[in-house]
Amino acid sequence: MDTTTYFFDLLKTILPALIVAGAIFFLFRQYLEKEQQRRLIELRLDSSKTTLPLRLQAYERVTLLLERISPSNILVRLSSAGQNAADYHRLLQQEIRGEFEHNFSQQLYMTPETWAQVKQAKEDVLTMMNRAFHGLQNPTQLRGTELAKRILEGLMTDAADPTAPALAAVKREAAGLF
């Protein structure tokens, strides 16, 4: 009987201690999980403070790229005076490719779908200019203004700027940041 009493007394002492230790362990584990979540949220917030301005700047630069390679804008910016159609065509292609290559790194801040639309816009502009150039009878003898006229006629015939879909996609994506 003495050992049974001793065992029950020991059990009366150990059992509440085990219950208290289990509760403390459970509460401490919950506290650590919450603390880890809080730190993760803080880290994401700090990261977004750094990357948000960079992403907005990338959207601005790509918007500027699309505006600069738009047929109506590039023809106004690059004068065809004193050039034949072949030289002017080469100049237009170099300018478009140069603008694109200058802003190539901006794809890091965009979704692959939006960047694909930007690339497609560049290709559509080049295709439009190539189609107009190859539609000329004798490009080395014609003036650059004739090529510019053909490009603008093609733009009016298509009734849509080839950069418009990409520009809309960039604007949608940038608006999604807020």
mmCIF file of C-alpha atoms in Angstrom:
data_model
loop_
_atom_site.group_PDB
_atom_site.id
_atom_site.type_symbol
_atom_site.label_atom_id
_atom_site.label_comp_id
_atom_site.label_asym_id
_atom_site.label_seq_id
_atom_site.Cartn_x
_atom_site.Cartn_y
_atom_site.Cartn_z
ATOM 1 C CA MET A 1 0.000 0.000 0.000
ATOM 2 C CA ASP A 2 2.898 2.235 0.664
ATOM 3 C CA THR A 3 4.156 1.951 -2.928
ATOM 4 C CA THR A 4 0.690 2.494 -4.340
ATOM 5 C CA THR A 5 0.271 5.666 -2.331
ATOM 6 C CA TYR A 6 3.723 6.778 -3.349
ATOM 7 C CA PHE A 7 2.897 6.070 -7.001
ATOM 8 C CA PHE A 8 -0.366 8.060 -6.821
ATOM 9 C CA ASP A 9 1.370 10.955 -5.090
ATOM 10 C CA LEU A 10 4.040 10.906 -7.764
ATOM 11 C CA LEU A 11 1.377 10.757 -10.468
ATOM 12 C CA LYS A 12 -0.474 13.703 -8.870
ATOM 13 C CA THR A 13 2.737 15.731 -9.152
ATOM 14 C CA ILE A 14 3.987 14.587 -12.557
ATOM 15 C CA LEU A 15 0.685 14.591 -14.466
ATOM 16 C CA PRO A 16 -0.098 18.310 -13.916
ATOM 17 C CA ALA A 17 3.538 19.137 -14.672
ATOM 18 C CA LEU A 18 3.318 17.221 -17.960
ATOM 19 C CA ILE A 19 0.039 18.951 -18.849
ATOM 20 C CA VAL A 20 1.537 22.365 -18.081
ATOM 21 C CA ALA A 21 4.715 21.515 -20.050
ATOM 22 C CA GLY A 22 2.626 20.337 -23.039
ATOM 23 C CA ALA A 23 0.528 23.515 -22.952
ATOM 24 C CA ILE A 24 3.656 25.687 -22.747
ATOM 25 C CA PHE A 25 5.234 23.767 -25.652
ATOM 26 C CA PHE A 26 2.076 24.180 -27.753
ATOM 27 C CA LEU A 27 1.780 27.911 -26.989
ATOM 28 C CA PHE A 28 5.487 28.510 -27.596
ATOM 29 C CA ARG A 29 5.301 26.701 -30.961
ATOM 30 C CA GLN A 30 2.307 28.823 -31.974
ATOM 31 C CA TYR A 31 4.166 31.967 -30.934
ATOM 32 C CA LEU A 32 7.202 31.006 -33.042
ATOM 33 C CA GLU A 33 5.016 30.283 -36.092
ATOM 34 C CA LYS A 34 3.255 33.643 -35.755
ATOM 35 C CA GLU A 35 6.592 35.404 -35.339
ATOM 36 C CA GLN A 36 7.932 33.713 -38.467
ATOM 37 C CA GLN A 37 4.836 34.763 -40.426
ATOM 38 C CA ARG A 38 5.211 38.337 -39.182
ATOM 39 C CA ARG A 39 8.864 38.432 -40.262
ATOM 40 C CA LEU A 40 7.961 37.013 -43.667
ATOM 41 C CA ILE A 41 5.291 39.678 -44.164
ATOM 42 C CA GLU A 42 7.775 42.363 -43.092
ATOM 43 C CA LEU A 43 10.348 41.025 -45.539
ATOM 44 C CA ARG A 44 7.824 41.029 -48.385
ATOM 45 C CA LEU A 45 6.771 44.565 -47.531
ATOM 46 C CA ASP A 46 10.369 45.776 -47.529
ATOM 47 C CA SER A 47 10.979 43.942 -50.788
ATOM 48 C CA SER A 48 7.940 45.526 -52.425
ATOM 49 C CA LYS A 49 9.126 48.963 -51.326
ATOM 50 C CA THR A 50 12.304 48.313 -53.300
ATOM 51 C CA THR A 51 10.896 46.552 -56.342
ATOM 52 C CA LEU A 52 7.731 48.586 -56.896
ATOM 53 C CA PRO A 53 9.585 51.706 -58.092
ATOM 54 C CA LEU A 54 11.777 49.542 -60.330
ATOM 55 C CA ARG A 55 8.764 47.829 -61.857
ATOM 56 C CA LEU A 56 6.995 51.130 -62.435
ATOM 57 C CA GLN A 57 10.109 52.518 -64.089
ATOM 58 C CA ALA A 58 10.240 49.443 -66.330
ATOM 59 C CA TYR A 59 6.615 49.952 -67.367
ATOM 60 C CA GLU A 60 7.372 53.605 -68.113
ATOM 61 C CA ARG A 61 10.377 52.684 -70.233
ATOM 62 C CA VAL A 62 8.493 50.027 -72.184
ATOM 63 C CA THR A 63 5.629 52.453 -72.740
ATOM 64 C CA LEU A 64 8.127 54.957 -74.082
ATOM 65 C CA LEU A 65 9.666 52.244 -76.275
ATOM 66 C CA LEU A 66 6.276 51.382 -77.754
ATOM 67 C CA GLU A 67 5.477 55.035 -78.362
ATOM 68 C CA ARG A 68 8.859 55.644 -79.987
ATOM 69 C CA ILE A 69 8.587 52.682 -82.387
ATOM 70 C CA SER A 70 4.989 53.435 -83.289
ATOM 71 C CA PRO A 71 4.992 54.068 -87.071
ATOM 72 C CA SER A 72 3.390 57.482 -86.824
ATOM 73 C CA ASN A 73 5.919 58.646 -84.212
ATOM 74 C CA ILE A 74 9.075 57.147 -85.683
ATOM 75 C CA LEU A 75 8.355 58.615 -89.117
ATOM 76 C CA VAL A 76 8.040 62.077 -87.612
ATOM 77 C CA ARG A 77 11.144 61.650 -85.459
ATOM 78 C CA LEU A 78 13.404 60.303 -88.212
ATOM 79 C CA SER A 79 13.429 62.581 -91.204
ATOM 80 C CA SER A 80 13.628 61.020 -94.636
ATOM 81 C CA ALA A 81 15.041 64.175 -96.205
ATOM 82 C CA GLY A 82 17.908 63.534 -98.584
ATOM 83 C CA GLN A 83 17.683 59.740 -98.354
ATOM 84 C CA ASN A 84 16.492 57.215 -100.847
ATOM 85 C CA ALA A 85 13.862 54.683 -99.754
ATOM 86 C CA ALA A 86 16.386 51.882 -99.200
ATOM 87 C CA ASP A 87 18.562 53.993 -96.887
ATOM 88 C CA TYR A 88 15.528 55.287 -95.018
ATOM 89 C CA HIS A 89 14.207 51.745 -94.604
ATOM 90 C CA ARG A 90 17.544 50.643 -93.161
ATOM 91 C CA LEU A 91 17.577 53.633 -90.802
ATOM 92 C CA LEU A 92 14.049 52.831 -89.572
ATOM 93 C CA GLN A 93 14.956 49.199 -88.942
ATOM 94 C CA GLN A 94 18.131 50.151 -87.072
ATOM 95 C CA GLU A 95 16.257 52.640 -84.915
ATOM 96 C CA ILE A 96 13.522 50.153 -83.987
ATOM 97 C CA ARG A 97 15.977 47.391 -83.195
ATOM 98 C CA GLY A 98 18.193 49.792 -81.249
ATOM 99 C CA GLU A 99 15.271 51.049 -79.164
ATOM 100 C CA PHE A 100 14.229 47.475 -78.433
ATOM 101 C CA GLU A 101 17.730 46.320 -77.501
ATOM 102 C CA HIS A 102 18.176 49.358 -75.274
ATOM 103 C CA ASN A 103 15.107 48.327 -73.257
ATOM 104 C CA PHE A 104 15.608 44.564 -73.402
ATOM 105 C CA SER A 105 16.357 44.257 -69.678
ATOM 106 C CA GLN A 106 12.914 45.586 -68.753
ATOM 107 C CA GLN A 107 11.478 42.124 -69.346
ATOM 108 C CA LEU A 108 12.720 41.181 -65.871
ATOM 109 C CA TYR A 109 9.933 43.253 -64.333
ATOM 110 C CA MET A 110 7.087 42.071 -66.574
ATOM 111 C CA THR A 111 5.125 38.911 -67.010
ATOM 112 C CA PRO A 112 6.264 36.742 -69.918
ATOM 113 C CA GLU A 113 2.908 37.273 -71.639
ATOM 114 C CA THR A 114 3.212 41.055 -71.610
ATOM 115 C CA TRP A 115 6.825 40.941 -72.782
ATOM 116 C CA ALA A 116 5.762 38.613 -75.612
ATOM 117 C CA GLN A 117 3.238 41.236 -76.704
ATOM 118 C CA VAL A 118 5.942 43.915 -76.649
ATOM 119 C CA LYS A 119 8.167 41.720 -78.830
ATOM 120 C CA GLN A 120 5.248 41.038 -81.143
ATOM 121 C CA ALA A 121 4.564 44.765 -81.467
ATOM 122 C CA LYS A 122 8.166 45.342 -82.540
ATOM 123 C CA GLU A 123 7.897 42.553 -85.094
ATOM 124 C CA ASP A 124 4.562 43.898 -86.377
ATOM 125 C CA VAL A 125 6.051 47.365 -86.890
ATOM 126 C CA LEU A 126 9.039 45.894 -88.734
ATOM 127 C CA THR A 127 6.719 43.745 -90.861
ATOM 128 C CA MET A 128 4.598 46.767 -91.732
ATOM 129 C CA MET A 129 7.676 48.717 -92.798
ATOM 130 C CA ASN A 130 9.105 45.773 -94.751
ATOM 131 C CA ARG A 131 5.796 45.253 -96.557
ATOM 132 C CA ALA A 132 5.700 48.932 -97.527
ATOM 133 C CA PHE A 133 9.348 48.837 -98.639
ATOM 134 C CA HIS A 134 8.921 45.710 -100.750
ATOM 135 C CA GLY A 135 5.808 47.220 -102.331
ATOM 136 C CA LEU A 136 7.899 49.980 -103.882
ATOM 137 C CA GLN A 137 8.902 49.535 -107.514
ATOM 138 C CA ASN A 138 12.502 50.748 -107.366
ATOM 139 C CA PRO A 139 13.486 51.558 -103.748
ATOM 140 C CA THR A 140 16.999 52.757 -104.549
ATOM 141 C CA GLN A 141 15.646 55.385 -106.950
ATOM 142 C CA LEU A 142 12.663 56.576 -104.886
ATOM 143 C CA ARG A 143 12.952 59.093 -102.086
ATOM 144 C CA GLY A 144 12.480 58.181 -98.440
ATOM 145 C CA THR A 145 9.328 60.266 -98.327
ATOM 146 C CA GLU A 146 7.679 57.774 -100.688
ATOM 147 C CA LEU A 147 8.420 54.972 -98.219
ATOM 148 C CA ALA A 148 7.069 57.053 -95.333
ATOM 149 C CA LYS A 149 3.928 57.723 -97.348
ATOM 150 C CA ARG A 150 3.463 53.988 -98.026
ATOM 151 C CA ILE A 151 3.953 53.138 -94.367
ATOM 152 C CA LEU A 152 1.345 55.699 -93.303
ATOM 153 C CA GLU A 153 -1.052 54.411 -95.969
ATOM 154 C CA GLY A 154 -0.583 50.902 -94.579
ATOM 155 C CA LEU A 155 -1.244 52.208 -91.092
ATOM 156 C CA MET A 156 -4.494 53.812 -92.240
ATOM 157 C CA THR A 157 -5.512 50.687 -94.139
ATOM 158 C CA ASP A 158 -4.954 48.450 -91.126
ATOM 159 C CA ALA A 159 -6.836 51.013 -88.984
ATOM 160 C CA ALA A 160 -4.828 49.944 -85.944
ATOM 161 C CA ASP A 161 -1.448 50.868 -84.612
ATOM 162 C CA PRO A 162 0.597 47.653 -84.284
ATOM 163 C CA THR A 163 1.863 48.793 -80.895
ATOM 164 C CA ALA A 164 -1.610 49.402 -79.426
ATOM 165 C CA PRO A 165 -2.251 45.856 -78.081
ATOM 166 C CA ALA A 166 1.138 45.744 -76.355
ATOM 167 C CA LEU A 167 0.641 49.216 -74.915
ATOM 168 C CA ALA A 168 -2.749 48.174 -73.530
ATOM 169 C CA ALA A 169 -1.191 45.039 -71.980
ATOM 170 C CA VAL A 170 1.563 47.085 -70.313
ATOM 171 C CA LYS A 171 -0.996 49.533 -68.924
ATOM 172 C CA ARG A 172 -3.179 46.684 -67.612
ATOM 173 C CA GLU A 173 -0.235 45.044 -65.905
ATOM 174 C CA ALA A 174 0.953 48.298 -64.361
ATOM 175 C CA ALA A 175 -2.555 49.046 -63.100
ATOM 176 C CA GLY A 176 -2.603 45.602 -61.473
ATOM 177 C CA LEU A 177 0.170 46.695 -59.113
ATOM 178 C CA PHE A 178 -2.207 48.944 -57.209
#
